[in-house]
Amino acid sequence: MLDNFYRYVVLNAGLLGQGLLVTLQVCVQAFVLGVVLAIAVSLLRVTGRIPRAIGTAYVEFFRATPVLVQLLWVNYVWPDLFGFPTTAMGAGVIALALQTSAYLAETIRAGIEGLPRGQLEAGRAVGMSSLQIVRRIVAPQVALVMAPALISQMAVVIKSSTLVSVIAIPDLMYAALKIVNEWFEPIEVLTSTAFLYFLLIFLISLAANRISDRFRARFGLAV
Amino acid sequence: MTDPPATPALSVRNLHKSFGPLEVLRGISLDIAQGAVVTLIGASGSGKSTFLRCLNHLEQPTSGEIYVDGVPITDDIAGLRARLGMVFQQFNLWPHMTVLGNVIEAPLRVKRMPRPEAVALGRRFLAKVNLLDKQDEYPARLSGGQQQRVAIARALAMEPKVMLFDEATSSLDPELTNEVLAVMRDLARDGTTMVVVTHEMAFAREVSDRVVFLHMGQVEEDGPPAQVFGAPVSPRCRQFLSSVRA
Ligand SMILES: Nc1ncnc2c1ncn2[C@@H]1O[C@H](COP(=O)(O)OP(=O)(O)OP(=O)(O)O)[C@@H](O)[C@H]1O
Ligand SMILES: [Mg+2]
């Protein structure tokens, strides 16, 4: 067992490590793009009747389609349809970002709706513009109430990212499967992989929770 | 008063406001003199809050004119709001900003005042409401009375022509209302022009120059406190006063 661990995991640490880096790369990019798209969709949804309908359709569509389908769709159909993405990496990032943005846009909407009306009125009453109110009053408070949702969405992105191996992105899952398929010894490799994913999600959530708690404590809000 | 200033600080002409079929304000006209303290009283639902909110266009009036310092308000709504300070029943402080941050936000962003100047100004108004020592605290750590005093400082920091108070003490515990009323008394003594919606009849009687009784969206009684409280002309006003005293 230790022997196997050494032979299949330790000796392949470089391969797994590289896979882990690719996983991080995909996840960070997908998450950042997802947040940007979510903000864009949320702004769309407060702009007017037709933009709102488009934004809502977007949210509903991407929440109700499986990630795997989106991944394949973006990777194989988008290049013909829109001329991009040109790499598997790009397709993986976009597909994960689409899904994430749909969930986050919903959370942003709930966050905005949960904000007491008086918060905005206090801004209007001193003569602030709509843009100033959004930037200075709405966004920071929504970000704070969204923190738990953001953190759990980070975990979802990392978990969903294991699927990008099907479009040949050499992420951690891909590296693990490659070793397994070479030696037909899944026990140590897959167990280690599971543990690595757990560690990644656990540590990121821990750090993010710390940051969010620190802000809440600073503002004197319940942690 | 001998020689009253020619232009009122605030003039309202024939203000109407409807919510759908519900006509809440039915033609209100008022002139508020510079430095006057006017309290607005009336039964729940008579339109007091709606009137104040129409003054700074938090509600869009259905019709009527508003003049600040003789200048009609047409389309510069943000400019109008910057010249009318508003204090809400629920304080509405921004929880993610410090006390000082709340106070200097509008001078910084709306007036584009340089930060050192805004800080000096903010501290001056925090001193005025006796909260200079709390400038770096966040609102959640303050008592209700302290929060409302910060909200007053925040409104004052824009150096408005008129301060509007909508039941500023109604969501406070009785032992906290006095510190807020004391600040409002100070402002009145300093010559701040104020329109105060309140259920504090003692405050209305002692502090205001003029009491306006609203009934179903109209001015039903309007006069100095001695007259309105002592010998109201309107039977409805008399009835209202006896109901709040009881
Ligand atoms: N946004 C709104 N939409 C519909 N009706 C409204 C709205 N705001 C106020 N009203 C109605 O207008 C009437 C006057 O309300 P307003 O809040 O001005 O009364 P008020 O005199 O301030 O009462 P209170 O003493 O209870 O604060 C009420 O019947 C109220 O239901
Ligand atoms: Mg009211």
Coordinates of C-alpha atoms and ligand atoms in Angstrom, one line a residue:
Chain A
M1 CA 0.0 0.0 0.0
L2 CA 2.7 2.5 1.0
D3 CA 4.7 1.0 -1.8
N4 CA 1.9 1.7 -4.2
F5 CA 1.4 5.1 -2.8
Y6 CA 5.1 5.8 -3.5
R7 CA 5.0 4.3 -6.9
Y8 CA 1.9 5.8 -8.3
V9 CA 1.4 9.1 -6.4
V10 CA 4.8 10.3 -5.2
L11 CA 6.6 9.4 -8.4
N12 CA 3.8 11.1 -10.4
A13 CA 3.7 14.2 -8.1
G14 CA 5.0 16.4 -10.9
L15 CA 2.1 15.3 -13.2
L16 CA -0.5 15.7 -10.5
G17 CA 1.0 19.0 -9.4
Q18 CA 0.8 20.3 -12.9
G19 CA -2.8 19.1 -13.1
L20 CA -3.5 20.9 -9.9
L21 CA -2.1 24.1 -11.3
V22 CA -4.3 23.8 -14.4
T23 CA -7.3 23.2 -12.2
L24 CA -6.5 26.4 -10.3
Q25 CA -6.0 28.3 -13.5
V26 CA -9.4 27.1 -14.9
C27 CA -11.2 27.8 -11.7
V28 CA -9.8 31.2 -11.0
Q29 CA -10.4 32.4 -14.5
A30 CA -13.9 30.9 -14.6
F31 CA -14.8 32.4 -11.3
V32 CA -13.6 35.9 -12.1
L33 CA -15.3 35.8 -15.5
G34 CA -18.4 34.4 -13.8
V35 CA -18.5 37.3 -11.3
V36 CA -18.1 39.8 -14.1
L37 CA -20.9 38.2 -16.1
A38 CA -23.1 38.0 -13.1
I39 CA -22.7 41.7 -12.4
A40 CA -23.4 42.5 -16.0
V41 CA -26.5 40.3 -16.1
S42 CA -27.7 41.9 -12.8
L43 CA -27.4 45.4 -14.2
L44 CA -29.2 44.2 -17.3
R45 CA -32.0 43.0 -15.1
V46 CA -32.6 46.4 -13.4
T47 CA -32.4 48.4 -16.7
G48 CA -35.8 47.9 -18.2
R49 CA -38.4 45.5 -19.3
I50 CA -36.7 43.9 -22.3
P51 CA -33.2 43.8 -20.9
R52 CA -34.7 42.2 -17.7
A53 CA -36.4 39.5 -19.8
I54 CA -33.1 38.8 -21.5
G55 CA -31.3 38.6 -18.2
T56 CA -33.9 36.3 -16.7
A57 CA -33.8 34.0 -19.7
Y58 CA -30.0 33.8 -19.4
V59 CA -30.2 32.9 -15.8
E60 CA -32.9 30.3 -16.2
F61 CA -31.2 28.7 -19.2
F62 CA -27.8 28.4 -17.7
R63 CA -29.1 27.2 -14.3
A64 CA -31.2 24.5 -15.9
T65 CA -28.6 22.9 -18.3
P66 CA -26.0 20.4 -17.1
V67 CA -22.4 21.7 -16.9
L68 CA -21.2 18.7 -19.0
V69 CA -23.6 19.6 -21.8
Q70 CA -22.5 23.3 -21.7
L71 CA -18.9 22.3 -21.7
L72 CA -19.3 20.2 -24.9
W73 CA -21.6 22.8 -26.4
V74 CA -19.2 25.7 -25.9
N75 CA -16.3 23.6 -27.0
Y76 CA -17.7 22.0 -30.2
V77 CA -20.5 24.3 -31.2
W78 CA -19.4 27.9 -30.3
P79 CA -16.4 27.9 -32.6
D80 CA -18.7 27.3 -35.6
L81 CA -21.4 29.6 -34.3
F82 CA -19.3 32.5 -33.0
G83 CA -15.7 31.9 -34.0
F84 CA -14.5 31.4 -30.4
P85 CA -13.3 29.9 -28.1
T86 CA -10.3 28.7 -30.0
T87 CA -8.8 26.5 -27.3
A88 CA -10.2 23.8 -25.0
M89 CA -8.9 25.9 -22.1
G90 CA -11.0 28.8 -23.3
A91 CA -14.1 26.6 -23.7
G92 CA -13.7 25.2 -20.2
V93 CA -13.4 28.6 -18.6
I94 CA -16.4 30.0 -20.5
A95 CA -18.6 27.0 -19.8
L96 CA -17.9 27.1 -16.1
A97 CA -18.2 30.8 -16.0
L98 CA -21.7 30.7 -17.7
Q99 CA -23.0 28.4 -15.1
T100 CA -21.5 30.3 -12.2
S101 CA -22.7 33.6 -13.4
A102 CA -26.3 32.4 -13.6
Y103 CA -26.2 31.3 -10.0
L104 CA -24.4 34.4 -8.8
A105 CA -26.8 36.7 -10.7
E106 CA -29.6 35.2 -8.7
T107 CA -27.8 35.8 -5.5
I108 CA -27.0 39.4 -6.4
R109 CA -30.7 40.0 -7.2
A110 CA -31.7 38.5 -3.8
G111 CA -29.0 40.6 -2.2
I112 CA -30.3 43.8 -3.8
E113 CA -33.9 43.0 -3.0
G114 CA -33.0 42.3 0.6
L115 CA -31.4 45.7 1.0
P116 CA -33.7 48.0 3.0
R117 CA -35.2 50.7 0.8
G118 CA -34.1 53.3 3.2
Q119 CA -30.4 52.6 2.4
L120 CA -31.0 53.8 -1.2
E121 CA -33.3 56.6 -0.1
A122 CA -30.6 58.0 2.3
G123 CA -28.3 58.2 -0.7
R124 CA -30.9 59.8 -2.9
A125 CA -31.8 62.3 -0.2
V126 CA -28.2 63.7 0.0
G127 CA -28.1 64.0 -3.8
M128 CA -26.1 61.0 -4.8
S129 CA -26.5 59.8 -8.4
S130 CA -27.8 56.3 -9.2
L131 CA -24.3 55.2 -10.2
Q132 CA -22.8 56.5 -6.9
I133 CA -25.5 54.8 -5.0
V134 CA -24.8 51.5 -6.7
R135 CA -21.1 51.7 -6.3
R136 CA -20.9 53.2 -2.8
I137 CA -24.0 51.8 -1.0
V138 CA -25.4 48.8 -2.9
A139 CA -22.4 46.9 -4.1
P140 CA -20.4 46.7 -0.8
Q141 CA -23.5 45.6 1.1
V142 CA -24.6 43.1 -1.5
A143 CA -21.0 41.7 -1.6
L144 CA -21.1 41.2 2.1
V145 CA -24.4 39.4 2.3
M146 CA -23.4 37.4 -0.8
A147 CA -20.2 36.2 0.8
P148 CA -21.5 32.8 1.9
A149 CA -23.0 32.2 -1.6
L150 CA -19.8 33.3 -3.3
I151 CA -17.8 30.9 -1.2
S152 CA -20.0 28.0 -1.8
Q153 CA -20.1 28.9 -5.5
M154 CA -16.2 28.7 -5.5
A155 CA -16.5 25.2 -4.3
V156 CA -19.1 24.4 -7.0
V157 CA -16.7 25.7 -9.6
I158 CA -13.9 23.6 -8.4
K159 CA -16.1 20.5 -8.3
S160 CA -17.5 21.1 -11.7
S161 CA -14.0 21.8 -13.1
T162 CA -13.3 18.0 -12.8
L163 CA -15.5 17.7 -15.9
V164 CA -13.1 19.7 -18.1
S165 CA -11.0 16.6 -18.5
V166 CA -13.5 15.4 -21.1
I167 CA -12.4 18.1 -23.5
A168 CA -8.8 17.2 -22.9
I169 CA -7.8 20.0 -20.5
P170 CA -5.0 18.5 -18.5
D171 CA -6.4 19.4 -15.1
L172 CA -5.9 17.4 -11.8
M173 CA -8.7 14.9 -12.7
Y174 CA -7.2 14.4 -16.1
A175 CA -3.7 13.7 -14.7
A176 CA -5.2 11.3 -12.1
L177 CA -7.1 9.4 -14.8
K178 CA -4.1 9.2 -17.0
I179 CA -2.0 7.6 -14.2
V180 CA -4.9 5.2 -13.5
N181 CA -5.3 4.2 -17.1
E182 CA -1.6 3.6 -17.4
W183 CA -1.2 1.3 -14.4
F184 CA -4.7 0.1 -13.5
E185 CA -4.1 0.9 -9.9
P186 CA -6.8 3.3 -8.9
I187 CA -6.9 3.1 -5.1
E188 CA -4.0 5.3 -4.1
V189 CA -4.2 7.7 -7.0
L190 CA -7.9 8.4 -6.8
T191 CA -7.9 8.5 -3.0
S192 CA -5.1 11.1 -3.1
T193 CA -6.9 13.0 -5.8
A194 CA -10.1 13.1 -3.7
F195 CA -8.1 14.3 -0.8
L196 CA -6.4 17.0 -2.9
Y197 CA -9.8 18.4 -4.0
F198 CA -11.1 18.3 -0.5
L199 CA -8.0 20.2 0.7
L200 CA -8.3 22.7 -2.0
I201 CA -12.0 23.5 -1.4
F202 CA -11.6 23.3 2.4
L203 CA -8.7 25.8 2.5
I204 CA -10.2 28.2 0.0
S205 CA -13.5 28.2 1.9
L206 CA -11.7 28.6 5.2
A207 CA -9.8 31.6 3.9
A208 CA -12.8 33.2 2.3
N209 CA -14.9 32.7 5.4
R210 CA -12.2 34.3 7.5
I211 CA -12.1 37.3 5.3
S212 CA -15.9 37.7 5.3
D213 CA -16.1 37.2 9.1
R214 CA -13.4 39.8 9.6
F215 CA -15.4 42.4 7.6
R216 CA -18.6 41.5 9.4
A217 CA -16.8 41.9 12.8
R218 CA -15.3 45.2 11.7
F219 CA -18.8 46.6 10.9
G220 CA -20.1 45.3 14.2
L221 CA -22.5 42.9 12.4
A222 CA -23.3 39.4 13.6
V223 CA -20.7 36.9 12.5
Chain B
M1 CA -40.5 89.7 14.1
T2 CA -40.0 93.1 12.4
D3 CA -38.6 93.0 8.9
P4 CA -39.1 89.4 7.7
P5 CA -36.8 88.2 4.9
A6 CA -38.5 88.6 1.5
T7 CA -37.9 85.1 0.1
P8 CA -39.1 82.1 2.1
A9 CA -36.5 79.3 2.5
L10 CA -39.0 76.9 1.1
S11 CA -42.2 77.6 -0.8
V12 CA -44.7 75.0 -1.8
R13 CA -47.5 75.8 -4.2
N14 CA -50.5 73.6 -4.7
L15 CA -48.8 70.3 -4.2
H16 CA -50.7 67.2 -5.2
K17 CA -49.7 63.6 -4.9
S18 CA -51.7 60.5 -5.8
F19 CA -50.8 56.8 -5.6
G20 CA -52.9 55.4 -8.4
P21 CA -56.5 56.2 -7.4
L22 CA -55.6 57.3 -3.9
E23 CA -55.2 61.0 -3.6
V24 CA -52.9 61.5 -0.6
L25 CA -52.0 65.2 -1.0
R26 CA -54.8 67.5 -2.2
G27 CA -53.2 70.8 -2.8
I28 CA -50.8 71.9 -0.2
S29 CA -49.4 75.4 -0.2
L30 CA -46.9 76.5 2.5
D31 CA -44.2 79.2 2.8
I32 CA -41.5 78.4 5.3
A33 CA -39.6 81.5 6.4
Q34 CA -35.8 81.5 6.8
G35 CA -35.0 80.1 10.2
A36 CA -38.5 79.0 11.0
V37 CA -39.2 75.8 12.8
V38 CA -42.5 74.3 11.5
T39 CA -43.9 71.2 13.0
L40 CA -46.3 69.1 11.0
I41 CA -48.8 67.1 12.9
G42 CA -51.8 65.0 11.9
A43 CA -53.4 61.6 12.2
S44 CA -51.7 58.5 10.8
G45 CA -52.2 58.4 7.0
S46 CA -52.9 62.1 6.7
G47 CA -50.0 62.5 4.3
K48 CA -47.2 63.9 6.5
S49 CA -44.5 61.6 5.3
T50 CA -45.7 61.8 1.7
F51 CA -45.5 65.6 1.9
L52 CA -41.9 65.6 3.2
R53 CA -40.9 62.9 0.7
C54 CA -42.4 65.0 -2.1
L55 CA -40.4 68.0 -1.0
N56 CA -37.1 66.3 -2.0
H57 CA -38.6 64.2 -4.7
L58 CA -38.2 60.8 -3.0
E59 CA -41.8 60.7 -4.2
Q60 CA -42.5 62.4 -7.5
P61 CA -45.3 65.0 -6.9
T62 CA -48.2 64.6 -9.2
S63 CA -48.4 68.3 -9.6
G64 CA -47.4 71.5 -7.8
E65 CA -44.3 73.7 -7.5
I66 CA -41.5 73.7 -5.0
Y67 CA -39.1 76.7 -4.6
V68 CA -36.0 76.6 -2.5
D69 CA -34.8 80.1 -1.6
G70 CA -37.1 81.4 -4.3
V71 CA -35.6 79.1 -7.0
P72 CA -38.1 76.8 -8.7
I73 CA -37.1 73.1 -8.8
T74 CA -37.5 71.9 -12.3
D75 CA -35.1 69.2 -13.4
D76 CA -32.1 69.4 -11.1
I77 CA -33.4 66.9 -8.6
A78 CA -30.0 66.0 -7.2
G79 CA -29.4 69.7 -6.6
L80 CA -32.7 70.1 -4.9
R81 CA -31.9 67.1 -2.6
A82 CA -28.5 68.5 -1.8
R83 CA -30.2 71.6 -0.5
L84 CA -32.8 69.8 1.7
G85 CA -31.4 67.6 4.5
M86 CA -33.6 64.7 5.4
V87 CA -33.7 62.7 8.6
F88 CA -35.6 59.4 8.6
Q89 CA -37.4 57.5 11.3
Q90 CA -35.2 54.5 10.6
F91 CA -31.9 56.5 10.6
N92 CA -30.8 54.6 7.5
L93 CA -27.1 54.9 8.2
W94 CA -24.8 53.0 5.9
P95 CA -23.6 50.1 8.0
H96 CA -20.4 49.5 6.0
M97 CA -19.1 53.0 6.6
T98 CA -17.7 54.5 9.8
V99 CA -19.6 57.3 11.5
L100 CA -17.3 59.9 9.9
G101 CA -17.6 58.0 6.6
N102 CA -21.3 58.3 6.7
V103 CA -21.1 62.0 7.4
I104 CA -18.5 62.9 4.7
E105 CA -19.8 60.6 1.9
A106 CA -22.1 63.2 0.3
P107 CA -19.7 66.2 0.7
L108 CA -17.0 64.0 -0.9
R109 CA -19.1 62.5 -3.7
V110 CA -21.8 65.0 -4.4
K111 CA -20.0 68.3 -3.7
R112 CA -16.6 66.8 -4.7
M113 CA -15.0 68.4 -1.7
P114 CA -11.3 67.6 -1.1
R115 CA -11.0 64.9 1.6
P116 CA -9.2 67.0 4.3
E117 CA -11.9 69.7 4.0
A118 CA -14.7 67.2 4.1
V119 CA -13.2 65.5 7.2
A120 CA -12.9 68.9 9.0
L121 CA -16.5 69.7 8.1
G122 CA -17.7 66.2 9.1
R123 CA -15.9 66.5 12.5
R124 CA -17.5 69.9 13.0
F125 CA -21.0 68.4 12.6
L126 CA -20.2 65.4 14.7
A127 CA -19.1 67.7 17.4
K128 CA -22.4 69.5 17.1
V129 CA -24.3 66.3 17.8
N130 CA -21.8 65.4 20.5
L131 CA -20.4 62.3 18.8
L132 CA -16.9 63.3 17.9
D133 CA -15.5 60.5 20.0
K134 CA -17.4 57.9 17.9
Q135 CA -16.2 59.1 14.5
D136 CA -14.3 55.8 13.8
E137 CA -17.0 53.5 15.0
Y138 CA -19.4 51.6 12.7
P139 CA -23.1 52.4 13.1
A140 CA -24.0 48.9 14.4
R141 CA -22.1 49.6 17.6
L142 CA -24.0 52.7 18.4
S143 CA -27.3 53.1 20.3
G144 CA -30.4 54.1 18.4
G145 CA -30.1 57.7 19.7
Q146 CA -26.5 57.9 18.7
Q147 CA -27.3 56.6 15.3
Q148 CA -30.0 59.2 14.8
R149 CA -27.6 61.9 15.8
V150 CA -25.1 60.7 13.2
A151 CA -27.9 60.7 10.7
I152 CA -28.6 64.4 11.6
A153 CA -24.9 65.2 11.2
R154 CA -24.9 63.5 7.9
A155 CA -27.8 65.6 6.7
L156 CA -26.2 68.8 8.1
A157 CA -22.9 68.1 6.4
M158 CA -24.4 69.1 3.1
E159 CA -25.2 72.5 4.7
P160 CA -28.8 72.4 3.4
K161 CA -31.2 75.3 3.3
V162 CA -33.9 73.3 5.1
M163 CA -33.8 70.3 7.4
L164 CA -36.7 67.8 7.1
F165 CA -37.3 65.4 10.0
D166 CA -39.8 62.5 9.6
E167 CA -40.6 61.2 13.0
A168 CA -37.0 61.2 13.9
T169 CA -37.6 59.9 17.4
S170 CA -40.5 57.5 16.8
S171 CA -38.4 54.3 16.6
L172 CA -36.3 55.1 19.7
D173 CA -36.8 53.9 23.2
P174 CA -38.2 56.7 25.4
E175 CA -35.0 57.2 27.3
L176 CA -33.2 57.8 24.0
T177 CA -35.6 60.3 22.5
N178 CA -34.4 63.1 24.6
E179 CA -30.8 63.2 23.4
V180 CA -32.1 63.5 19.8
L181 CA -34.7 66.1 20.7
A182 CA -32.0 68.1 22.5
V183 CA -30.0 68.1 19.3
M184 CA -33.0 69.3 17.4
R185 CA -33.6 72.0 19.9
D186 CA -30.0 73.2 19.5
L187 CA -30.5 73.4 15.7
A188 CA -33.7 75.3 16.2
R189 CA -31.9 77.8 18.5
D190 CA -29.1 78.2 15.9
G191 CA -31.6 79.4 13.4
T192 CA -31.8 76.3 11.2
T193 CA -34.9 76.2 9.0
M194 CA -36.7 73.0 9.9
V195 CA -39.8 71.1 8.9
V196 CA -40.5 68.5 11.6
V197 CA -43.0 65.8 11.4
T198 CA -43.5 64.6 15.0
H199 CA -45.8 63.0 17.5
E200 CA -43.9 64.8 20.3
M201 CA -46.5 67.4 21.1
A202 CA -44.3 68.9 23.9
F203 CA -41.6 69.5 21.3
A204 CA -44.0 71.0 18.8
R205 CA -45.4 73.3 21.5
E206 CA -42.1 74.4 23.0
V207 CA -39.7 74.5 20.0
S208 CA -41.7 75.4 16.9
D209 CA -42.6 78.8 15.6
R210 CA -45.5 77.3 13.8
V211 CA -47.6 74.2 13.8
V212 CA -49.4 72.9 10.7
F213 CA -52.1 70.3 11.1
L214 CA -52.7 68.1 8.1
H215 CA -55.9 66.4 7.5
M216 CA -56.5 64.1 4.6
G217 CA -53.8 65.7 2.5
Q218 CA -54.8 69.3 3.2
V219 CA -53.7 72.0 5.6
E220 CA -56.5 72.1 8.1
E221 CA -55.0 74.3 10.7
D222 CA -51.9 76.5 10.6
G223 CA -50.6 78.9 13.3
P224 CA -48.3 79.6 16.2
P225 CA -48.3 76.7 18.7
A226 CA -50.1 78.8 21.3
Q227 CA -53.0 79.2 19.0
V228 CA -53.1 75.7 17.5
F229 CA -52.7 74.0 20.9
G230 CA -54.7 76.6 22.9
A231 CA -57.6 77.5 20.6
P232 CA -57.6 75.5 17.4
V233 CA -60.2 76.8 14.9
S234 CA -60.7 73.5 13.2
P235 CA -62.9 71.0 15.1
R236 CA -60.9 68.1 13.5
C237 CA -57.7 69.6 14.9
R238 CA -59.3 69.9 18.3
Q239 CA -60.4 66.3 18.1
F240 CA -56.9 65.1 17.0
L241 CA -55.2 67.0 19.8
S242 CA -57.5 65.6 22.5
S243 CA -56.9 62.1 21.1
V244 CA -53.2 62.4 21.4
R245 CA -53.4 63.9 24.8
A246 CA -55.6 61.3 26.1
Ligands
LIG1 N1 -45.7 54.4 -1.9 C1 -47.0 54.4 -1.6 N2 -47.9 53.7 -2.4 C2 -49.2 53.7 -2.1 N3 -49.8 54.4 -1.1 C3 -49.0 55.0 -0.3 C4 -47.5 55.1 -0.5 N4 -47.0 55.8 0.5 C5 -48.0 56.2 1.3 N5 -49.2 55.8 0.8 C6 -50.5 56.0 1.4 O1 -50.6 57.4 1.5 C7 -51.3 57.7 2.7 C8 -50.5 58.7 3.5 O2 -49.3 58.1 4.0 P1 -48.2 58.8 4.8 O3 -47.1 57.9 5.1 O4 -47.8 60.1 4.1 O5 -49.0 59.2 6.1 P2 -48.4 59.8 7.5 O6 -49.2 61.0 7.8 O7 -46.9 60.0 7.4 O8 -48.8 58.7 8.5 P3 -48.0 58.1 9.8 O9 -48.3 59.1 10.9 O10 -48.5 56.8 10.0 O11 -46.5 58.1 9.4 C9 -51.6 56.4 3.4 O12 -52.9 56.0 3.2 C10 -50.6 55.5 2.8 O13 -51.1 54.2 2.8
MG2 MG -45.3 59.0 8.3

